[in-house]
């Protein structure tokens, strides 16, 4: 799949934002200007991610229509869950900042909705049978692990963050371990794509077109896959190991800041791989696999 | 709503004969021609006469070689377009309700006024049947020429999809798969028609009629030439040369 910058930014930033909002809703109770900065960052990341997701639309001015199909569409559910979270947590954020003393019940509901938003984001990808690597439980697990780890780190929960960094490392390794065998496990071949498999071995004789097409650009991405192994090491090191070492050495605000920046770079690398390594079954029509 | 209908009154679709398709691309050009002028945004091209041309097509013809053990390889031309699936994943993933399947005839269409061009339906389709129009910013797909098949302004013989009407070998057949006596249903039954990507669970309506069984060659026609018995002067020369 084409790793579009808008979608990578959307999933990484909104994941971090909603992870932060979940943490601020139930675990962390800041007050005064600390609350202003933390809630502001949470809202900032969440909203920036959602805005980034509209950049790849053909008609962003119609984006409001995407809230209508919650009965079948995970993308629609995500939009609704995101907006509901942002609206419901606003009084909690104001209360923390201005010391209004509202009960934490609202924070708890908002945190549950933030988790639901992360779940719906991951299901946009995990629902696709056409991309076997994504159509697996490791995708929601990875999205949750990233969001909660980022949330814990951003809100300075050092102990929790260290534990979640370990969970995230396991989630990434599981996604790669299972993902590598998913295409073969699904059983899609050139034979099943063309319906000719029962007649013999199928290979491309002549391509359907020699110029590019939307389908090829969007769904048959092969550039950079040869660096996948090195990028995995880099992603794991930056997203999990290095932040864990930094947080293990020091709990200062500066150390937390550096750890978060390093973690985000790793998250971007991991998310780039998430798209670049995902193979769509339509590639079989073009002989991308046997 | 992008819920799929529980059942459709008809199941209109195509039966495509891979035995008779010669891969001439007449259906591709007829489709592009018709869909440039009627229903929805025209199928745009980018840099059509330049170095890097690209454009939207709702139908593309692939060619495959199929090699069975102990048989001569065969070439199969395979036109690929929307299969108007019963369980169309492109419909249910649509966040705006732009993508829908019609209850009356099962045709899968896009309401271009409601499409936000997010591209998720194209991701959900295993057949690569949907292409985003770079000029209009909306998703384009085969409409089964919904603006031809019911069009009473056209002569009756033209009330079928442009790809079917233009096929010079009669490899494309249009009809109702819900009716067991329709041409497409009878052809499918007689020829052991296959769906594409059955493991994707989309229940495609369109069917592909596989190539008929070809004669097998006993041996290579050149085989006798490998074992020539020479006699007379040529035989003497042959034996002499072998001694060196």
Short mmCIF file of C-alpha atoms in Angstrom, two decimals:
data_model
loop_
_atom_site.label_atom_id
_atom_site.label_comp_id
_atom_site.label_asym_id
_atom_site.label_seq_id
_atom_site.Cartn_x
_atom_site.Cartn_y
_atom_site.Cartn_z
CA UNK A 1 0.00 0.00 0.00
CA UNK A 2 1.15 3.52 -0.78
CA UNK A 3 2.51 5.10 2.43
CA UNK A 4 0.87 8.51 1.99
CA UNK A 5 2.36 11.09 4.41
CA UNK A 6 -1.13 12.40 5.26
CA UNK A 7 -2.32 8.99 6.45
CA UNK A 8 0.92 8.23 8.35
CA UNK A 9 0.68 11.59 10.15
CA UNK A 10 -3.03 11.07 10.78
CA UNK A 11 -2.64 7.66 12.42
CA UNK A 12 0.49 8.54 14.43
CA UNK A 13 -0.64 11.97 15.67
CA UNK A 14 -4.27 11.13 16.37
CA UNK A 15 -3.15 7.92 18.12
CA UNK A 16 -0.82 9.93 20.35
CA UNK A 17 -3.48 12.60 20.95
CA UNK A 18 -6.26 10.20 21.91
CA UNK A 19 -3.81 8.16 24.01
CA UNK A 20 -2.99 11.35 25.91
CA UNK A 21 -6.67 12.25 26.31
CA UNK A 22 -7.38 8.76 27.69
CA UNK A 23 -4.54 9.15 30.19
CA UNK A 24 -5.69 12.66 31.20
CA UNK A 25 -9.25 11.45 31.59
CA UNK A 26 -8.54 8.80 34.22
CA UNK A 27 -4.91 8.47 35.34
CA UNK A 28 -3.36 11.93 35.43
CA UNK A 29 -5.07 14.83 37.17
CA UNK A 30 -3.01 17.95 36.46
CA UNK A 31 -4.16 21.42 37.48
CA UNK A 32 -3.52 25.02 36.51
CA UNK A 33 -1.20 25.77 33.62
CA UNK A 34 0.26 22.24 33.63
CA UNK A 35 -3.27 21.05 32.88
CA UNK A 36 -3.58 23.70 30.16
CA UNK A 37 -0.37 22.53 28.45
CA UNK A 38 -1.10 18.78 28.73
CA UNK A 39 -4.75 18.98 27.68
CA UNK A 40 -3.73 21.45 24.96
CA UNK A 41 -1.13 19.04 23.60
CA UNK A 42 -3.61 16.15 23.71
CA UNK A 43 -6.24 18.14 21.83
CA UNK A 44 -3.57 19.55 19.50
CA UNK A 45 -2.24 16.15 18.43
CA UNK A 46 -5.72 14.64 18.09
CA UNK A 47 -7.06 17.54 16.00
CA UNK A 48 -3.87 17.83 13.91
CA UNK A 49 -4.10 14.12 13.10
CA UNK A 50 -7.77 14.39 12.14
CA UNK A 51 -7.03 17.41 9.93
CA UNK A 52 -4.11 15.58 8.27
CA UNK A 53 -6.52 12.78 7.36
CA UNK A 54 -8.60 15.19 5.28
CA UNK A 55 -5.62 16.19 3.12
CA UNK A 56 -5.83 13.08 0.95
CA UNK A 57 -9.55 13.46 0.27
CA UNK A 58 -10.78 14.30 -3.22
CA UNK A 59 -13.48 16.51 -1.68
CA UNK A 60 -12.52 17.59 1.87
CA UNK A 61 -15.41 20.09 1.94
CA UNK A 62 -17.80 17.12 2.04
CA UNK A 63 -16.02 15.46 5.00
CA UNK A 64 -19.06 16.06 7.25
CA UNK A 65 -20.92 13.42 5.23
CA UNK A 66 -18.52 10.82 6.64
CA UNK A 67 -20.38 10.92 9.97
CA UNK A 68 -23.52 9.33 8.52
CA UNK A 69 -22.73 5.63 7.96
CA UNK A 70 -21.95 4.41 11.47
CA UNK A 71 -24.00 1.25 10.92
CA UNK A 72 -21.49 -0.35 8.52
CA UNK A 73 -18.42 1.85 8.11
CA UNK A 74 -15.49 1.88 10.55
CA UNK A 75 -14.30 5.14 9.00
CA UNK A 76 -17.64 6.74 9.81
CA UNK A 77 -17.58 5.32 13.35
CA UNK A 78 -14.10 6.73 13.82
CA UNK A 79 -15.23 10.24 12.90
CA UNK A 80 -18.16 10.06 15.33
CA UNK A 81 -16.08 8.58 18.18
CA UNK A 82 -13.36 11.21 17.68
CA UNK A 83 -15.76 14.14 17.76
CA UNK A 84 -17.68 12.70 20.74
CA UNK A 85 -14.42 12.30 22.67
CA UNK A 86 -13.27 15.84 21.92
CA UNK A 87 -16.63 17.34 22.90
CA UNK A 88 -17.15 15.27 26.08
CA UNK A 89 -13.66 15.85 27.47
CA UNK A 90 -13.74 19.61 26.94
CA UNK A 91 -15.46 20.35 30.32
CA UNK A 92 -12.96 18.04 32.06
CA UNK A 93 -10.05 19.91 30.47
CA UNK A 94 -11.53 23.30 31.48
CA UNK A 95 -12.18 22.00 34.98
CA UNK A 96 -8.55 20.84 35.38
CA UNK A 97 -7.19 24.12 34.01
CA UNK A 98 -9.47 26.53 35.88
CA UNK A 99 -9.98 24.41 38.98
CA UNK A 100 -13.75 24.08 38.55
CA UNK A 101 -13.73 20.81 40.44
CA UNK A 102 -16.01 18.77 38.13
CA UNK A 103 -16.30 15.09 39.02
CA UNK A 104 -14.02 12.58 37.23
CA UNK A 105 -17.01 10.67 35.82
CA UNK A 106 -16.88 12.75 32.66
CA UNK A 107 -13.15 12.02 32.37
CA UNK A 108 -13.82 8.30 32.63
CA UNK A 109 -16.49 8.36 29.90
CA UNK A 110 -14.21 10.51 27.73
CA UNK A 111 -11.31 8.11 28.24
CA UNK A 112 -13.48 5.15 27.19
CA UNK A 113 -14.52 7.08 24.08
CA UNK A 114 -10.84 7.91 23.36
CA UNK A 115 -10.05 4.19 23.51
CA UNK A 116 -13.03 3.53 21.24
CA UNK A 117 -11.63 6.07 18.77
CA UNK A 118 -8.28 4.27 18.71
CA UNK A 119 -10.10 0.96 18.17
CA UNK A 120 -12.12 2.35 15.25
CA UNK A 121 -8.98 3.80 13.63
CA UNK A 122 -7.29 0.41 13.76
CA UNK A 123 -10.40 -1.35 12.42
CA UNK A 124 -10.35 0.81 9.27
CA UNK A 125 -7.25 -1.21 8.37
CA UNK A 126 -7.92 -4.49 10.19
CA UNK A 127 -11.31 -4.93 8.43
CA UNK A 128 -9.74 -5.13 4.94
CA UNK A 129 -9.64 -8.74 3.76
CA UNK A 130 -7.90 -7.49 0.64
CA UNK A 131 -4.77 -6.61 2.65
CA UNK A 132 -3.99 -9.86 4.50
CA UNK A 133 -1.19 -8.33 6.59
CA UNK A 134 -3.68 -5.87 8.11
CA UNK A 135 -6.59 -8.27 8.44
CA UNK A 136 -5.34 -9.59 11.79
CA UNK A 137 -5.73 -8.96 15.55
CA UNK A 138 -2.15 -7.66 15.79
CA UNK A 139 -3.27 -4.42 14.08
CA UNK A 140 -5.66 -3.20 16.84
CA UNK A 141 -3.13 -4.39 19.45
CA UNK A 142 -0.38 -2.37 17.79
CA UNK A 143 -2.55 0.75 17.51
CA UNK A 144 -3.59 0.52 21.17
CA UNK A 145 0.00 -0.09 22.28
CA UNK A 146 1.24 2.97 20.38
CA UNK A 147 -1.53 5.25 21.62
CA UNK A 148 -1.30 4.22 25.28
CA UNK A 149 2.51 4.28 25.32
CA UNK A 150 2.56 7.74 23.76
CA UNK A 151 -0.14 8.91 26.18
CA UNK A 152 1.75 7.62 29.22
CA UNK A 153 5.04 9.16 28.06
CA UNK A 154 3.48 12.53 27.23
CA UNK A 155 1.81 12.75 30.64
CA UNK A 156 5.01 11.81 32.46
CA UNK A 157 3.86 8.41 33.78
CA UNK A 158 7.35 6.98 33.90
CA UNK A 159 6.65 3.55 35.40
CA UNK A 160 3.57 2.96 33.25
CA UNK A 161 5.42 4.16 30.15
CA UNK A 162 8.28 1.70 30.74
CA UNK A 163 5.82 -1.18 31.02
CA UNK A 164 3.90 -0.07 27.94
CA UNK A 165 7.12 0.33 25.93
CA UNK A 166 7.76 -3.37 26.56
CA UNK A 167 4.18 -4.18 25.49
CA UNK A 168 4.62 -2.08 22.35
CA UNK A 169 7.85 -3.89 21.45
CA UNK A 170 6.00 -7.22 21.75
CA UNK A 171 3.07 -5.84 19.70
CA UNK A 172 5.38 -4.70 16.89
CA UNK A 173 7.27 -7.99 16.85
CA UNK A 174 3.98 -9.93 16.80
CA UNK A 175 2.64 -7.80 13.93
CA UNK A 176 5.77 -8.48 11.87
CA UNK A 177 5.98 -12.15 12.84
CA UNK A 178 2.34 -12.95 11.97
CA UNK A 179 2.13 -10.39 9.16
CA UNK A 180 4.88 -12.02 7.13
CA UNK A 181 2.86 -15.21 6.77
CA UNK A 182 -0.59 -13.68 6.35
CA UNK A 183 -0.67 -13.41 2.56
CA UNK A 184 0.18 -17.07 2.12
CA UNK A 185 -2.24 -18.04 4.91
CA UNK A 186 -5.16 -16.32 3.17
CA UNK A 187 -4.45 -18.38 0.08
CA UNK A 188 -4.93 -15.70 -2.57
CA UNK A 189 -2.90 -16.57 -5.66
CA UNK A 190 -2.74 -15.57 -9.32
CA UNK A 191 -4.75 -18.74 -9.88
CA UNK A 192 -7.62 -17.62 -7.63
CA UNK A 193 -7.41 -14.01 -8.83
CA UNK A 194 -7.88 -15.04 -12.45
CA UNK A 195 -9.99 -18.15 -11.85
CA UNK A 196 -7.51 -19.99 -14.06
CA UNK A 197 -5.60 -21.82 -11.33
CA UNK A 198 -7.39 -25.12 -12.00
CA UNK A 199 -5.99 -25.14 -15.55
CA UNK A 200 -2.31 -24.82 -14.72
CA UNK A 201 0.37 -22.43 -13.59
CA UNK A 202 -0.62 -18.81 -14.29
CA UNK A 203 1.89 -16.10 -15.19
CA UNK A 204 1.63 -12.64 -16.74
CA UNK A 205 1.94 -12.79 -20.52
CA UNK A 206 1.19 -9.16 -21.31
CA UNK A 207 0.35 -6.38 -18.85
CA UNK A 208 -3.07 -4.71 -19.09
CA UNK A 209 -1.41 -1.33 -19.53
CA UNK A 210 2.11 0.01 -19.68
CA UNK A 211 1.40 3.42 -18.10
CA UNK A 212 0.64 3.77 -14.40
CA UNK A 213 -2.86 3.72 -12.95
CA UNK A 214 -4.58 4.76 -9.72
CA UNK A 215 -4.81 1.14 -8.57
CA UNK A 216 -1.12 0.50 -9.17
CA UNK A 217 0.01 3.74 -7.51
CA UNK A 218 -2.26 3.32 -4.51
CA UNK A 219 -2.10 -0.40 -3.86
CA UNK A 220 1.02 -1.85 -5.47
CA UNK A 221 3.87 -0.17 -3.60
CA UNK A 222 7.21 -1.92 -3.74
CA UNK A 223 9.74 0.89 -3.38
CA UNK A 224 11.82 0.60 -0.25
CA UNK A 225 10.68 -2.89 0.72
CA UNK A 226 14.27 -4.07 0.33
CA UNK A 227 15.17 -1.91 3.35
CA UNK A 228 12.34 -3.39 5.42
CA UNK A 229 14.55 -5.49 7.70
CA UNK A 230 16.79 -2.53 8.57
CA UNK A 231 13.78 -0.22 9.04
CA UNK A 232 12.20 -2.71 11.44
CA UNK A 233 15.30 -2.64 13.61
CA UNK A 234 15.31 1.17 13.42
CA UNK A 235 11.59 1.41 14.26
CA UNK A 236 11.89 -0.96 17.21
CA UNK A 237 15.01 0.81 18.49
CA UNK A 238 13.57 4.32 18.22
CA UNK A 239 9.98 3.59 19.24
CA UNK A 240 10.71 1.25 22.17
CA UNK A 241 14.29 0.51 23.20
CA UNK A 242 15.90 3.95 23.18
CA UNK A 243 13.00 5.72 24.96
CA UNK A 244 13.05 2.93 27.57
CA UNK A 245 16.78 3.47 28.16
CA UNK A 246 16.31 7.26 28.43
CA UNK A 247 13.36 6.94 30.83
CA UNK A 248 15.23 4.30 32.81
CA UNK A 249 18.14 6.67 33.36
CA UNK A 250 16.21 9.80 34.22
CA UNK A 251 12.69 10.95 35.01
CA UNK A 252 13.31 14.66 34.38
CA UNK A 253 11.04 16.68 32.11
CA UNK A 254 13.91 17.03 29.62
CA UNK A 255 14.48 13.26 29.55
CA UNK A 256 10.75 12.68 29.03
CA UNK A 257 10.74 15.21 26.18
CA UNK A 258 13.71 13.61 24.43
CA UNK A 259 12.22 10.13 24.92
CA UNK A 260 8.91 11.25 23.38
CA UNK A 261 10.62 12.79 20.33
CA UNK A 262 12.69 9.65 19.76
CA UNK A 263 9.58 7.50 20.26
CA UNK A 264 7.63 9.56 17.72
CA UNK A 265 10.38 9.15 15.10
CA UNK A 266 10.21 5.40 15.69
CA UNK A 267 6.41 5.50 15.46
CA UNK A 268 6.62 7.27 12.09
CA UNK A 269 9.11 4.67 10.81
CA UNK A 270 6.92 1.82 12.08
CA UNK A 271 3.81 3.33 10.50
CA UNK A 272 5.62 3.88 7.19
CA UNK A 273 6.49 0.18 7.25
CA UNK A 274 2.89 -0.66 8.22
CA UNK A 275 1.79 0.73 4.86
CA UNK A 276 4.81 -0.03 2.68
CA UNK A 277 4.96 -3.69 3.68
CA UNK A 278 1.22 -4.29 3.30
CA UNK A 279 0.44 -6.08 0.05
CA UNK A 280 -2.99 -5.77 -1.55
CA UNK A 281 -4.31 -8.87 -3.33
CA UNK A 282 -4.97 -6.81 -6.50
CA UNK A 283 -1.20 -6.98 -7.09
CA UNK A 284 -1.75 -10.59 -8.14
CA UNK A 285 -3.38 -9.40 -11.39
CA UNK A 286 -0.10 -7.67 -12.15
CA UNK A 287 2.03 -10.68 -11.24
CA UNK A 288 3.36 -9.19 -7.99
CA UNK A 289 3.19 -12.64 -6.40
CA UNK A 290 2.64 -16.13 -7.74
CA UNK B 1 -27.26 3.93 4.04
CA UNK B 2 -24.38 1.74 2.97
CA UNK B 3 -26.00 -1.40 4.35
CA UNK B 4 -26.21 -4.02 1.61
CA UNK B 5 -29.70 -5.09 0.57
CA UNK B 6 -30.65 -8.51 2.01
CA UNK B 7 -31.57 -9.59 -1.52
CA UNK B 8 -31.94 -7.94 -4.89
CA UNK B 9 -34.80 -8.55 -7.34
CA UNK B 10 -32.38 -9.11 -10.20
CA UNK B 11 -28.66 -9.87 -10.33
CA UNK B 12 -27.56 -8.10 -13.45
CA UNK B 13 -24.01 -8.85 -14.53
CA UNK B 14 -21.67 -10.12 -17.20
CA UNK B 15 -20.57 -13.57 -18.27
CA UNK B 16 -17.20 -13.19 -19.97
CA UNK B 17 -15.98 -15.97 -22.23
CA UNK B 18 -12.22 -16.37 -21.84
CA UNK B 19 -12.22 -18.90 -24.67
CA UNK B 20 -13.36 -16.40 -27.28
CA UNK B 21 -11.86 -13.16 -25.93
CA UNK B 22 -9.04 -12.17 -28.26
CA UNK B 23 -7.79 -9.29 -26.12
CA UNK B 24 -8.53 -6.64 -28.74
CA UNK B 25 -9.42 -3.97 -26.14
CA UNK B 26 -12.56 -2.90 -28.06
CA UNK B 27 -14.51 -3.17 -24.77
CA UNK B 28 -11.93 -0.95 -23.06
CA UNK B 29 -12.24 1.84 -25.61
CA UNK B 30 -16.03 1.50 -25.92
CA UNK B 31 -16.34 1.74 -22.12
CA UNK B 32 -14.07 4.77 -21.95
CA UNK B 33 -15.93 6.39 -24.86
CA UNK B 34 -19.42 5.89 -23.45
CA UNK B 35 -18.49 6.90 -19.90
CA UNK B 36 -16.88 10.10 -21.14
CA UNK B 37 -20.19 11.57 -22.15
CA UNK B 38 -23.13 10.51 -20.03
CA UNK B 39 -23.36 9.28 -16.45
CA UNK B 40 -21.38 11.29 -13.87
CA UNK B 41 -17.99 12.94 -14.20
CA UNK B 42 -16.18 12.07 -17.46
CA UNK B 43 -13.26 9.63 -17.16
CA UNK B 44 -10.33 12.02 -17.17
CA UNK B 45 -6.80 11.54 -18.47
CA UNK B 46 -3.70 13.20 -17.12
CA UNK B 47 -0.84 14.04 -19.51
CA UNK B 48 -2.44 11.84 -22.21
CA UNK B 49 0.04 12.72 -24.95
CA UNK B 50 3.03 13.36 -22.70
CA UNK B 51 5.81 11.27 -21.24
CA UNK B 52 3.83 9.94 -18.27
CA UNK B 53 0.23 9.37 -19.36
CA UNK B 54 -2.37 8.15 -16.88
CA UNK B 55 -6.13 7.93 -16.88
CA UNK B 56 -9.24 6.31 -15.48
CA UNK B 57 -10.50 3.10 -17.06
CA UNK B 58 -13.38 1.01 -15.74
CA UNK B 59 -12.28 -2.05 -17.64
CA UNK B 60 -8.76 -3.30 -18.36
CA UNK B 61 -7.71 -6.40 -20.30
CA UNK B 62 -4.88 -8.54 -18.92
CA UNK B 63 -3.15 -11.40 -20.74
CA UNK B 64 -1.94 -14.46 -18.91
CA UNK B 65 -0.05 -17.57 -19.87
CA UNK B 66 -1.40 -20.77 -18.36
CA UNK B 67 0.94 -23.73 -18.34
CA UNK B 68 -0.46 -27.12 -17.42
CA UNK B 69 1.94 -30.01 -16.95
CA UNK B 70 2.37 -32.03 -20.15
CA UNK B 71 0.25 -29.60 -22.19
CA UNK B 72 1.11 -26.74 -24.49
CA UNK B 73 0.94 -23.33 -22.79
CA UNK B 74 -2.16 -21.27 -23.60
CA UNK B 75 -2.70 -17.51 -23.65
CA UNK B 76 -5.82 -16.24 -21.87
CA UNK B 77 -7.06 -12.66 -22.18
CA UNK B 78 -8.90 -11.56 -19.06
CA UNK B 79 -10.95 -8.35 -19.01
CA UNK B 80 -11.13 -7.04 -15.43
CA UNK B 81 -13.96 -4.77 -14.25
CA UNK B 82 -16.47 -4.46 -11.41
CA UNK B 83 -18.13 -7.82 -10.65
CA UNK B 84 -21.16 -6.20 -8.89
CA UNK B 85 -20.65 -8.43 -5.84
CA UNK B 86 -23.53 -9.57 -3.66
CA UNK B 87 -21.39 -8.95 -0.56
CA UNK B 88 -19.68 -5.87 -1.95
CA UNK B 89 -17.08 -4.71 0.62
CA UNK B 90 -16.73 -1.41 -1.28
CA UNK B 91 -20.29 -0.52 -0.24
CA UNK B 92 -20.11 -1.25 3.49
CA UNK B 93 -16.79 0.56 4.07
CA UNK B 94 -18.06 3.83 2.52
CA UNK B 95 -18.33 6.46 5.27
CA UNK B 96 -20.72 8.77 3.41
CA UNK B 97 -23.28 6.45 1.85
CA UNK B 98 -22.10 7.42 -1.64
CA UNK B 99 -21.40 3.79 -2.51
CA UNK B 100 -24.54 1.67 -2.78
CA UNK B 101 -26.02 -1.49 -4.25
CA UNK B 102 -29.39 -1.19 -5.96
CA UNK B 103 -32.22 -3.36 -4.63
CA UNK B 104 -33.96 -3.60 -8.01
CA UNK B 105 -31.09 -4.98 -10.13
CA UNK B 106 -28.02 -5.40 -7.88
CA UNK B 107 -25.90 -2.85 -9.73
CA UNK B 108 -23.22 -1.25 -7.51
CA UNK B 109 -23.05 2.51 -8.09
CA UNK B 110 -21.41 5.63 -6.66
CA UNK B 111 -23.39 8.77 -5.92
CA UNK B 112 -20.69 11.19 -7.03
CA UNK B 113 -22.30 14.15 -5.26
CA UNK B 114 -21.79 12.46 -1.87
CA UNK B 115 -18.35 10.91 -2.56
CA UNK B 116 -15.51 12.52 -0.57
CA UNK B 117 -12.82 10.67 -2.53
CA UNK B 118 -11.27 8.95 0.50
CA UNK B 119 -10.41 5.88 -1.56
CA UNK B 120 -11.33 3.32 1.11
CA UNK B 121 -13.73 1.52 -1.25
CA UNK B 122 -10.89 1.00 -3.74
CA UNK B 123 -8.80 -0.50 -0.93
CA UNK B 124 -11.65 -2.83 0.01
CA UNK B 125 -12.10 -4.15 -3.54
CA UNK B 126 -9.94 -7.20 -4.35
CA UNK B 127 -10.45 -6.73 -8.09
CA UNK B 128 -9.01 -3.22 -8.50
CA UNK B 129 -12.30 -2.26 -10.09
CA UNK B 130 -12.51 1.27 -8.68
CA UNK B 131 -10.31 4.15 -9.77
CA UNK B 132 -10.30 7.64 -8.28
CA UNK B 133 -10.67 10.33 -10.94
CA UNK B 134 -7.79 12.76 -10.43
CA UNK B 135 -9.68 15.62 -12.10
CA UNK B 136 -13.11 15.18 -10.45
CA UNK B 137 -11.82 13.90 -7.08
CA UNK B 138 -14.51 11.21 -6.93
CA UNK B 139 -14.47 7.43 -7.25
CA UNK B 140 -15.35 5.97 -10.65
CA UNK B 141 -16.50 2.44 -11.34
CA UNK B 142 -18.37 0.31 -13.86
CA UNK B 143 -22.09 1.24 -13.83
CA UNK B 144 -23.02 -1.74 -16.00
CA UNK B 145 -24.00 1.12 -18.35
CA UNK B 146 -27.07 1.84 -16.26
CA UNK B 147 -27.68 4.78 -18.61
CA UNK B 148 -27.87 2.43 -21.64
CA UNK B 149 -29.61 -0.73 -20.45
CA UNK B 150 -32.86 1.07 -19.48
CA UNK B 151 -32.56 3.87 -22.05
CA UNK B 152 -35.63 3.88 -24.26
CA UNK B 153 -34.11 6.57 -26.49
CA UNK B 154 -31.69 3.95 -27.77
CA UNK B 155 -32.62 1.24 -30.29
CA UNK B 156 -33.35 -2.00 -28.44
CA UNK B 157 -30.16 -3.76 -29.61
CA UNK B 158 -28.10 -0.97 -28.03
CA UNK B 159 -29.69 -1.39 -24.58
CA UNK B 160 -26.77 -3.34 -23.19
CA UNK B 161 -23.43 -2.29 -21.73
CA UNK B 162 -21.06 -0.62 -24.21
CA UNK B 163 -18.42 -3.32 -23.65
CA UNK B 164 -20.90 -6.07 -24.57
CA UNK B 165 -22.26 -4.20 -27.59
CA UNK B 166 -18.77 -3.52 -28.97
CA UNK B 167 -17.23 -6.98 -28.49
CA UNK B 168 -16.39 -8.26 -31.99
CA UNK B 169 -16.16 -11.91 -30.93
CA UNK B 170 -19.26 -12.06 -28.76
CA UNK B 171 -17.17 -12.93 -25.73
CA UNK B 172 -19.19 -10.72 -23.38
CA UNK B 173 -22.75 -11.55 -22.35
CA UNK B 174 -25.07 -9.37 -20.29
CA UNK B 175 -28.05 -10.62 -18.32
CA UNK B 176 -29.77 -11.54 -15.08
CA UNK B 177 -28.00 -14.19 -13.00
CA UNK B 178 -31.03 -14.44 -10.68
CA UNK B 179 -33.00 -15.95 -13.58
CA UNK B 180 -31.84 -19.56 -14.12
CA UNK B 181 -33.11 -19.47 -17.72
CA UNK B 182 -31.20 -16.34 -18.77
CA UNK B 183 -28.43 -16.65 -21.34
CA UNK B 184 -25.76 -15.80 -18.77
CA UNK B 185 -27.06 -18.36 -16.26
CA UNK B 186 -27.28 -21.13 -18.88
CA UNK B 187 -23.83 -20.29 -20.29
CA UNK B 188 -22.36 -20.29 -16.80
CA UNK B 189 -23.86 -23.67 -15.98
CA UNK B 190 -22.85 -25.23 -19.29
CA UNK B 191 -19.27 -24.00 -19.23
CA UNK B 192 -18.45 -24.43 -15.54
CA UNK B 193 -18.09 -20.68 -14.98
CA UNK B 194 -15.84 -19.52 -12.14
CA UNK B 195 -15.94 -16.50 -9.83
CA UNK B 196 -12.73 -14.51 -9.26
CA UNK B 197 -11.14 -14.45 -5.77
CA UNK B 198 -13.82 -16.64 -4.13
CA UNK B 199 -11.76 -16.71 -0.90
CA UNK B 200 -12.34 -12.96 -0.47
CA UNK B 201 -15.99 -13.69 0.38
CA UNK B 202 -17.39 -11.01 -1.94
CA UNK B 203 -19.80 -13.33 -3.82
CA UNK B 204 -19.22 -11.72 -7.22
CA UNK B 205 -22.14 -11.75 -9.68
CA UNK B 206 -20.04 -11.63 -12.86
CA UNK B 207 -18.77 -14.99 -14.03
CA UNK B 208 -15.83 -16.00 -16.20
CA UNK B 209 -16.20 -18.91 -18.63
CA UNK B 210 -12.86 -20.75 -18.60
CA UNK B 211 -11.06 -21.64 -21.84
CA UNK B 212 -12.28 -24.89 -23.40
CA UNK B 213 -9.99 -27.89 -23.24
CA UNK B 214 -7.45 -27.78 -26.06
CA UNK B 215 -6.05 -30.74 -27.99
CA UNK B 216 -2.86 -32.09 -26.50
CA UNK B 217 0.19 -32.54 -28.67
CA UNK B 218 1.45 -36.14 -28.71
CA UNK B 219 5.03 -35.01 -29.01
CA UNK B 220 6.97 -32.14 -30.52
CA UNK B 221 6.41 -31.88 -34.30
CA UNK B 222 10.17 -31.50 -34.58
CA UNK B 223 10.87 -34.79 -32.77
CA UNK B 224 11.40 -36.91 -35.95
CA UNK B 225 14.15 -34.53 -37.04
CA UNK B 226 16.21 -35.47 -34.01
CA UNK B 227 16.65 -39.07 -35.12
CA UNK B 228 17.57 -39.07 -38.84
CA UNK B 229 18.87 -42.29 -40.36
CA UNK B 230 21.19 -41.54 -43.22
CA UNK B 231 22.11 -43.96 -45.98
CA UNK B 232 24.28 -44.09 -49.13
CA UNK B 233 26.93 -41.41 -49.58
CA UNK B 234 25.45 -39.23 -46.79
CA UNK B 235 25.55 -42.22 -44.46
CA UNK B 236 29.22 -42.91 -45.32
CA UNK B 237 30.03 -39.20 -44.74
CA UNK B 238 28.11 -39.27 -41.43
CA UNK B 239 30.06 -42.27 -40.18
CA UNK B 240 33.36 -40.78 -41.40
CA UNK B 241 32.72 -37.44 -39.62
CA UNK B 242 31.84 -39.20 -36.38
CA UNK B 243 35.32 -40.75 -36.35
CA UNK B 244 36.99 -37.36 -35.96
#
